[in-house]
Amino acid sequence: MKLIILAAGQGSRLWKYTRQNPKGMIEFAGKSLLKHQIDLFRKKGITDISIVTGYKKEKIIFDDIKYYVNDNFLKTNMVTSLMCAQAEFNDDCIVSYSDLIFEEKVIDEILGSDYEIGITVDKDFNDYWKCRLGESYSDDLESLVISENMINSIGNPNPTIKEIDGRYVGLIRFSKAGIQCLVSHFKQLRHINPISKNSNRSFEKWHMTDLFQSMIDADHKLKPIIIHKGWLEFDTEKDYEIYQDWYNDGSLKRFIRL
């Protein structure tokens, strides 16, 4: 099992903290977000780790890590960053976003699945989302519909309540066959250069959810790996500051135990 961490982005919504460092190098609870991930995965026996860098790539330095670079990080997004690490697609792998921290139990659920493509889904995210985002939490909801243990819709930014069966967490498990399936689908789309069905994004700017929805529409099987809390996403300056408050006053354990 391999781990690929996507850490190329500029983190513009965290600019107060990313002006000098990539988002994954922001420190929280005593170490960087990337160090939290690397330490936890190594504890679970995953030592074949690659990081896709881009913005301020020289600041991401860890021992015994392989590096790939998305030099076009300003004009692209997660899908392009993942494709920069194609040399690692010869085995089962976990793909993680660099702006996350999570508990050991989350990794246990991922490692315990045997899906070709398994998408980590938090079924119990509502309280976290409301406490994190306040009254505007509904503005950041996206569709994620699960039926018969299959994901049927993901990433629609204007979902109805019936279209929200959980929240996508930026952690994906691929079997070797599963990651090759994703690459094949990506290469087919690259010749078409489509606009995203959910977001109207151009192909080079596709988010991972855009690619997932395209695969679902092409009848590929994407399955949910269900978790219940145990993770944090660092997307904005407000996120970072409110998490610091929760950490300092001891209330963070409502959502994650570090």
mmCIF file of C-alpha atoms in Angstrom:
data_model
loop_
_atom_site.group_PDB
_atom_site.id
_atom_site.type_symbol
_atom_site.label_atom_id
_atom_site.label_comp_id
_atom_site.label_asym_id
_atom_site.label_seq_id
_atom_site.Cartn_x
_atom_site.Cartn_y
_atom_site.Cartn_z
ATOM 1 C CA MET A 1 0.000 0.000 0.000
ATOM 2 C CA LYS A 2 1.274 3.432 -1.008
ATOM 3 C CA LEU A 3 0.322 6.931 0.106
ATOM 4 C CA ILE A 4 0.189 9.940 -2.220
ATOM 5 C CA ILE A 5 -0.401 13.342 -0.610
ATOM 6 C CA LEU A 6 -1.528 16.206 -2.850
ATOM 7 C CA ALA A 7 0.171 19.384 -1.615
ATOM 8 C CA ALA A 8 0.646 21.584 -4.702
ATOM 9 C CA GLY A 9 -1.981 24.264 -4.113
ATOM 10 C CA GLN A 10 -1.390 27.842 -3.046
ATOM 11 C CA GLY A 11 -3.956 27.893 -0.238
ATOM 12 C CA SER A 12 -5.154 31.388 -1.142
ATOM 13 C CA ARG A 13 -8.034 31.334 1.361
ATOM 14 C CA LEU A 14 -5.445 30.785 4.099
ATOM 15 C CA TRP A 15 -3.183 33.533 2.810
ATOM 16 C CA LYS A 16 -2.381 34.964 6.244
ATOM 17 C CA TYR A 17 -0.745 31.617 7.009
ATOM 18 C CA THR A 18 0.316 30.443 3.551
ATOM 19 C CA ARG A 19 2.087 33.599 2.387
ATOM 20 C CA GLN A 20 5.365 32.023 3.496
ATOM 21 C CA ASN A 21 4.522 28.295 3.591
ATOM 22 C CA PRO A 22 2.455 25.744 1.683
ATOM 23 C CA LYS A 23 -0.831 24.858 3.323
ATOM 24 C CA GLY A 24 0.423 21.440 4.383
ATOM 25 C CA MET A 25 3.233 23.062 6.362
ATOM 26 C CA ILE A 26 0.913 25.080 8.596
ATOM 27 C CA GLU A 27 1.471 24.006 12.185
ATOM 28 C CA PHE A 28 -1.342 22.782 14.381
ATOM 29 C CA ALA A 29 -1.111 21.021 17.744
ATOM 30 C CA GLY A 30 2.669 21.044 17.674
ATOM 31 C CA LYS A 31 3.490 19.970 14.116
ATOM 32 C CA SER A 32 2.651 20.610 10.494
ATOM 33 C CA LEU A 33 -0.439 19.128 8.872
ATOM 34 C CA LEU A 34 1.789 17.013 6.638
ATOM 35 C CA LYS A 35 3.778 15.734 9.611
ATOM 36 C CA HIS A 36 0.519 14.712 11.339
ATOM 37 C CA GLN A 37 -0.368 12.620 8.276
ATOM 38 C CA ILE A 38 3.063 11.148 7.673
ATOM 39 C CA ASP A 39 3.495 10.106 11.318
ATOM 40 C CA LEU A 40 0.060 8.492 11.472
ATOM 41 C CA PHE A 41 0.384 6.565 8.212
ATOM 42 C CA ARG A 42 3.833 5.339 9.176
ATOM 43 C CA LYS A 43 2.402 4.177 12.485
ATOM 44 C CA LYS A 44 -0.067 2.081 10.452
ATOM 45 C CA GLY A 45 2.792 0.538 8.477
ATOM 46 C CA ILE A 46 2.555 2.650 5.313
ATOM 47 C CA THR A 47 6.065 3.840 4.542
ATOM 48 C CA ASP A 48 5.989 4.211 0.741
ATOM 49 C CA ILE A 49 4.949 7.858 0.715
ATOM 50 C CA SER A 50 4.963 10.428 -2.092
ATOM 51 C CA ILE A 51 4.055 14.110 -1.968
ATOM 52 C CA VAL A 52 3.014 16.169 -4.991
ATOM 53 C CA THR A 53 4.333 19.690 -4.421
ATOM 54 C CA GLY A 54 3.970 22.948 -6.316
ATOM 55 C CA TYR A 55 3.600 26.202 -4.402
ATOM 56 C CA LYS A 56 6.750 26.860 -2.336
ATOM 57 C CA LYS A 57 7.893 23.310 -2.986
ATOM 58 C CA GLU A 58 11.256 23.999 -1.357
ATOM 59 C CA LYS A 59 9.524 24.311 2.025
ATOM 60 C CA ILE A 60 8.278 20.701 2.004
ATOM 61 C CA ILE A 61 11.191 18.600 3.199
ATOM 62 C CA PHE A 62 10.824 15.245 4.968
ATOM 63 C CA ASP A 63 13.150 12.270 5.152
ATOM 64 C CA ASP A 64 12.410 9.134 3.116
ATOM 65 C CA ILE A 65 9.684 10.742 1.003
ATOM 66 C CA LYS A 66 9.384 10.752 -2.805
ATOM 67 C CA TYR A 67 8.474 14.042 -4.462
ATOM 68 C CA TYR A 68 6.638 14.962 -7.641
ATOM 69 C CA VAL A 69 5.975 18.512 -8.805
ATOM 70 C CA ASN A 70 2.933 20.152 -10.366
ATOM 71 C CA ASP A 71 4.648 23.196 -11.872
ATOM 72 C CA ASN A 72 1.314 24.396 -13.259
ATOM 73 C CA PHE A 73 -0.334 24.562 -9.813
ATOM 74 C CA LEU A 74 -1.700 28.090 -10.333
ATOM 75 C CA LYS A 75 -3.821 27.021 -13.305
ATOM 76 C CA THR A 76 -4.759 23.472 -12.283
ATOM 77 C CA ASN A 77 -6.216 21.575 -9.360
ATOM 78 C CA MET A 78 -6.213 18.209 -7.544
ATOM 79 C CA VAL A 79 -6.765 15.987 -10.579
ATOM 80 C CA THR A 80 -3.730 17.355 -12.409
ATOM 81 C CA SER A 81 -1.652 17.077 -9.233
ATOM 82 C CA LEU A 82 -2.592 13.416 -8.854
ATOM 83 C CA MET A 83 -1.587 12.699 -12.442
ATOM 84 C CA CYS A 84 1.881 14.074 -11.696
ATOM 85 C CA ALA A 85 2.457 10.974 -9.539
ATOM 86 C CA GLN A 86 1.550 8.360 -12.168
ATOM 87 C CA ALA A 87 4.849 6.572 -11.543
ATOM 88 C CA GLU A 88 3.309 5.405 -8.247
ATOM 89 C CA PHE A 89 0.191 3.865 -9.805
ATOM 90 C CA ASN A 90 1.600 0.331 -9.848
ATOM 91 C CA ASP A 91 0.095 -0.778 -6.528
ATOM 92 C CA ASP A 92 -2.827 -0.161 -4.203
ATOM 93 C CA CYS A 93 -2.690 3.388 -2.870
ATOM 94 C CA ILE A 94 -4.345 5.948 -0.644
ATOM 95 C CA VAL A 95 -4.619 9.523 -1.890
ATOM 96 C CA SER A 96 -4.895 12.300 0.678
ATOM 97 C CA TYR A 97 -5.271 16.073 0.524
ATOM 98 C CA SER A 98 -2.586 17.976 2.430
ATOM 99 C CA ASP A 99 -5.021 20.240 4.298
ATOM 100 C CA LEU A 100 -6.426 17.453 6.484
ATOM 101 C CA ILE A 101 -5.664 15.885 9.813
ATOM 102 C CA PHE A 102 -7.494 12.806 11.049
ATOM 103 C CA GLU A 103 -7.605 10.126 13.706
ATOM 104 C CA GLU A 104 -6.147 6.649 13.489
ATOM 105 C CA LYS A 105 -9.662 5.195 13.295
ATOM 106 C CA VAL A 106 -10.174 6.946 9.943
ATOM 107 C CA ILE A 107 -7.138 5.188 8.465
ATOM 108 C CA ASP A 108 -8.335 1.896 9.969
ATOM 109 C CA GLU A 109 -11.633 2.210 8.081
ATOM 110 C CA ILE A 110 -9.812 2.957 4.834
ATOM 111 C CA LEU A 111 -7.381 0.073 5.238
ATOM 112 C CA GLY A 112 -10.247 -2.242 6.153
ATOM 113 C CA SER A 113 -12.037 -1.655 2.853
ATOM 114 C CA ASP A 114 -11.361 -3.660 -0.293
ATOM 115 C CA TYR A 115 -13.034 -1.484 -2.919
ATOM 116 C CA GLU A 116 -11.403 -0.744 -6.241
ATOM 117 C CA ILE A 117 -12.283 2.909 -5.684
ATOM 118 C CA GLY A 118 -13.332 3.818 -2.145
ATOM 119 C CA ILE A 119 -14.314 7.391 -1.283
ATOM 120 C CA THR A 120 -14.141 8.355 2.401
ATOM 121 C CA VAL A 121 -17.487 9.783 3.540
ATOM 122 C CA ASP A 122 -18.351 11.280 6.929
ATOM 123 C CA LYS A 123 -21.976 10.410 7.720
ATOM 124 C CA ASP A 124 -21.845 12.456 10.936
ATOM 125 C CA PHE A 125 -20.439 15.781 9.717
ATOM 126 C CA ASN A 126 -23.399 18.091 10.410
ATOM 127 C CA ASP A 127 -22.437 19.344 13.878
ATOM 128 C CA TYR A 128 -18.846 19.904 12.787
ATOM 129 C CA TRP A 129 -19.939 21.825 9.691
ATOM 130 C CA LYS A 130 -22.351 24.051 11.646
ATOM 131 C CA CYS A 131 -19.840 24.815 14.409
ATOM 132 C CA ARG A 132 -17.103 25.473 11.883
ATOM 133 C CA LEU A 133 -19.022 27.638 9.423
ATOM 134 C CA GLY A 134 -21.819 29.115 11.537
ATOM 135 C CA GLU A 135 -24.954 30.416 9.844
ATOM 136 C CA SER A 136 -23.335 30.160 6.400
ATOM 137 C CA TYR A 137 -22.721 26.409 6.695
ATOM 138 C CA SER A 138 -25.394 25.574 4.127
ATOM 139 C CA ASP A 139 -23.500 27.591 1.501
ATOM 140 C CA ASP A 140 -20.717 25.000 1.603
ATOM 141 C CA LEU A 141 -22.825 21.873 1.225
ATOM 142 C CA GLU A 142 -22.417 19.549 -1.752
ATOM 143 C CA SER A 143 -24.323 16.540 -2.963
ATOM 144 C CA LEU A 144 -23.261 13.072 -1.957
ATOM 145 C CA VAL A 145 -25.911 10.490 -2.629
ATOM 146 C CA ILE A 146 -25.419 6.865 -1.557
ATOM 147 C CA SER A 147 -27.681 4.076 -2.749
ATOM 148 C CA GLU A 148 -27.070 0.336 -2.346
ATOM 149 C CA ASN A 149 -23.519 1.022 -1.192
ATOM 150 C CA MET A 150 -22.713 3.052 -4.293
ATOM 151 C CA ILE A 151 -22.078 6.772 -4.672
ATOM 152 C CA ASN A 152 -24.534 8.050 -7.268
ATOM 153 C CA SER A 153 -23.893 11.786 -7.051
ATOM 154 C CA ILE A 154 -21.041 13.873 -5.676
ATOM 155 C CA GLY A 155 -19.985 17.509 -5.745
ATOM 156 C CA ASN A 156 -23.185 19.286 -6.845
ATOM 157 C CA PRO A 157 -22.929 22.681 -5.066
ATOM 158 C CA ASN A 158 -26.691 23.214 -4.764
ATOM 159 C CA PRO A 159 -28.045 19.986 -3.286
ATOM 160 C CA THR A 160 -31.420 19.337 -1.749
ATOM 161 C CA ILE A 161 -31.503 17.785 1.719
ATOM 162 C CA LYS A 162 -32.272 14.415 0.113
ATOM 163 C CA GLU A 163 -29.005 14.658 -1.830
ATOM 164 C CA ILE A 164 -26.793 14.865 1.280
ATOM 165 C CA ASP A 165 -26.001 11.432 2.698
ATOM 166 C CA GLY A 166 -22.613 12.534 4.038
ATOM 167 C CA ARG A 167 -19.588 14.714 3.386
ATOM 168 C CA TYR A 168 -16.713 13.796 1.104
ATOM 169 C CA VAL A 169 -13.415 13.715 2.993
ATOM 170 C CA GLY A 170 -10.308 14.214 0.852
ATOM 171 C CA LEU A 171 -9.143 10.619 1.309
ATOM 172 C CA ILE A 172 -9.500 7.972 -1.387
ATOM 173 C CA ARG A 173 -8.421 4.348 -1.497
ATOM 174 C CA PHE A 174 -7.586 2.806 -4.862
ATOM 175 C CA SER A 175 -6.710 -0.748 -5.732
ATOM 176 C CA LYS A 176 -4.156 -1.048 -8.523
ATOM 177 C CA ALA A 177 -7.018 -1.759 -10.933
ATOM 178 C CA GLY A 178 -9.011 1.164 -9.518
ATOM 179 C CA ILE A 179 -6.288 3.763 -10.028
ATOM 180 C CA GLN A 180 -5.666 2.472 -13.555
ATOM 181 C CA CYS A 181 -9.378 2.830 -14.249
ATOM 182 C CA LEU A 182 -9.240 6.459 -13.097
ATOM 183 C CA VAL A 183 -6.191 7.153 -15.296
ATOM 184 C CA SER A 184 -7.872 5.588 -18.330
ATOM 185 C CA HIS A 185 -10.985 7.700 -17.790
ATOM 186 C CA PHE A 186 -8.885 10.837 -17.333
ATOM 187 C CA LYS A 187 -6.995 10.220 -20.590
ATOM 188 C CA GLN A 188 -10.222 9.735 -22.507
ATOM 189 C CA LEU A 189 -11.561 13.029 -21.161
ATOM 190 C CA ARG A 190 -8.340 14.911 -21.850
ATOM 191 C CA HIS A 191 -8.925 14.558 -25.592
ATOM 192 C CA ILE A 192 -12.425 15.997 -25.217
ATOM 193 C CA ASN A 193 -11.484 18.775 -22.734
ATOM 194 C CA PRO A 194 -14.981 18.837 -21.197
ATOM 195 C CA ILE A 195 -16.535 21.395 -18.885
ATOM 196 C CA SER A 196 -17.520 20.052 -15.462
ATOM 197 C CA LYS A 197 -21.159 19.024 -15.162
ATOM 198 C CA ASN A 198 -21.362 20.229 -11.544
ATOM 199 C CA SER A 199 -19.270 23.377 -11.552
ATOM 200 C CA ASN A 200 -18.712 24.612 -15.122
ATOM 201 C CA ARG A 201 -14.973 24.390 -14.445
ATOM 202 C CA SER A 202 -12.668 23.891 -17.398
ATOM 203 C CA PHE A 203 -11.027 20.458 -17.511
ATOM 204 C CA GLU A 204 -7.605 21.650 -16.345
ATOM 205 C CA LYS A 205 -9.217 23.107 -13.208
ATOM 206 C CA TRP A 206 -11.317 20.071 -12.311
ATOM 207 C CA HIS A 207 -11.627 19.147 -8.668
ATOM 208 C CA MET A 208 -11.540 15.484 -7.724
ATOM 209 C CA THR A 209 -15.325 15.510 -7.291
ATOM 210 C CA ASP A 210 -15.709 16.641 -10.915
ATOM 211 C CA LEU A 211 -13.742 13.604 -12.055
ATOM 212 C CA PHE A 212 -15.646 11.304 -9.712
ATOM 213 C CA GLN A 213 -19.015 12.494 -11.038
ATOM 214 C CA SER A 214 -17.803 11.994 -14.593
ATOM 215 C CA MET A 215 -16.787 8.426 -13.714
ATOM 216 C CA ILE A 216 -20.168 7.780 -12.082
ATOM 217 C CA ASP A 217 -21.908 9.053 -15.211
ATOM 218 C CA ALA A 218 -19.803 6.584 -17.217
ATOM 219 C CA ASP A 219 -21.032 3.716 -14.984
ATOM 220 C CA HIS A 220 -17.862 3.226 -12.973
ATOM 221 C CA LYS A 221 -18.447 1.954 -9.442
ATOM 222 C CA LEU A 222 -17.390 4.331 -6.684
ATOM 223 C CA LYS A 223 -18.128 3.101 -3.172
ATOM 224 C CA PRO A 224 -18.277 4.931 0.163
ATOM 225 C CA ILE A 225 -15.911 4.236 3.053
ATOM 226 C CA ILE A 226 -18.072 5.402 5.948
ATOM 227 C CA ILE A 227 -16.601 7.248 8.936
ATOM 228 C CA HIS A 228 -18.123 9.230 11.810
ATOM 229 C CA LYS A 229 -16.171 12.419 12.603
ATOM 230 C CA GLY A 230 -12.463 12.199 13.469
ATOM 231 C CA TRP A 231 -11.078 14.693 10.926
ATOM 232 C CA LEU A 232 -10.519 18.398 10.263
ATOM 233 C CA GLU A 233 -10.194 20.328 7.010
ATOM 234 C CA PHE A 234 -8.073 23.515 6.947
ATOM 235 C CA ASP A 235 -9.547 25.537 4.111
ATOM 236 C CA THR A 236 -9.736 29.151 5.346
ATOM 237 C CA GLU A 237 -8.092 31.486 7.843
ATOM 238 C CA LYS A 238 -11.257 31.267 9.939
ATOM 239 C CA ASP A 239 -10.961 27.459 10.012
ATOM 240 C CA TYR A 240 -7.436 27.629 11.362
ATOM 241 C CA GLU A 241 -8.284 30.209 13.999
ATOM 242 C CA ILE A 242 -11.418 28.503 15.265
ATOM 243 C CA TYR A 243 -9.612 25.156 15.473
ATOM 244 C CA GLN A 244 -6.882 26.838 17.521
ATOM 245 C CA ASP A 245 -9.559 28.126 19.886
ATOM 246 C CA TRP A 246 -11.125 24.669 20.168
ATOM 247 C CA TYR A 247 -7.721 23.093 20.762
ATOM 248 C CA ASN A 248 -6.839 25.602 23.476
ATOM 249 C CA ASP A 249 -10.151 25.342 25.348
ATOM 250 C CA GLY A 250 -10.371 21.544 25.047
ATOM 251 C CA SER A 251 -13.533 21.461 22.920
ATOM 252 C CA LEU A 252 -11.803 20.062 19.836
ATOM 253 C CA LYS A 253 -12.374 16.528 21.120
ATOM 254 C CA ARG A 254 -16.054 16.866 20.100
ATOM 255 C CA PHE A 255 -14.855 16.277 16.571
ATOM 256 C CA ILE A 256 -11.349 14.801 16.673
ATOM 257 C CA ARG A 257 -9.059 13.349 19.331
ATOM 258 C CA LEU A 258 -5.426 14.028 18.578
#
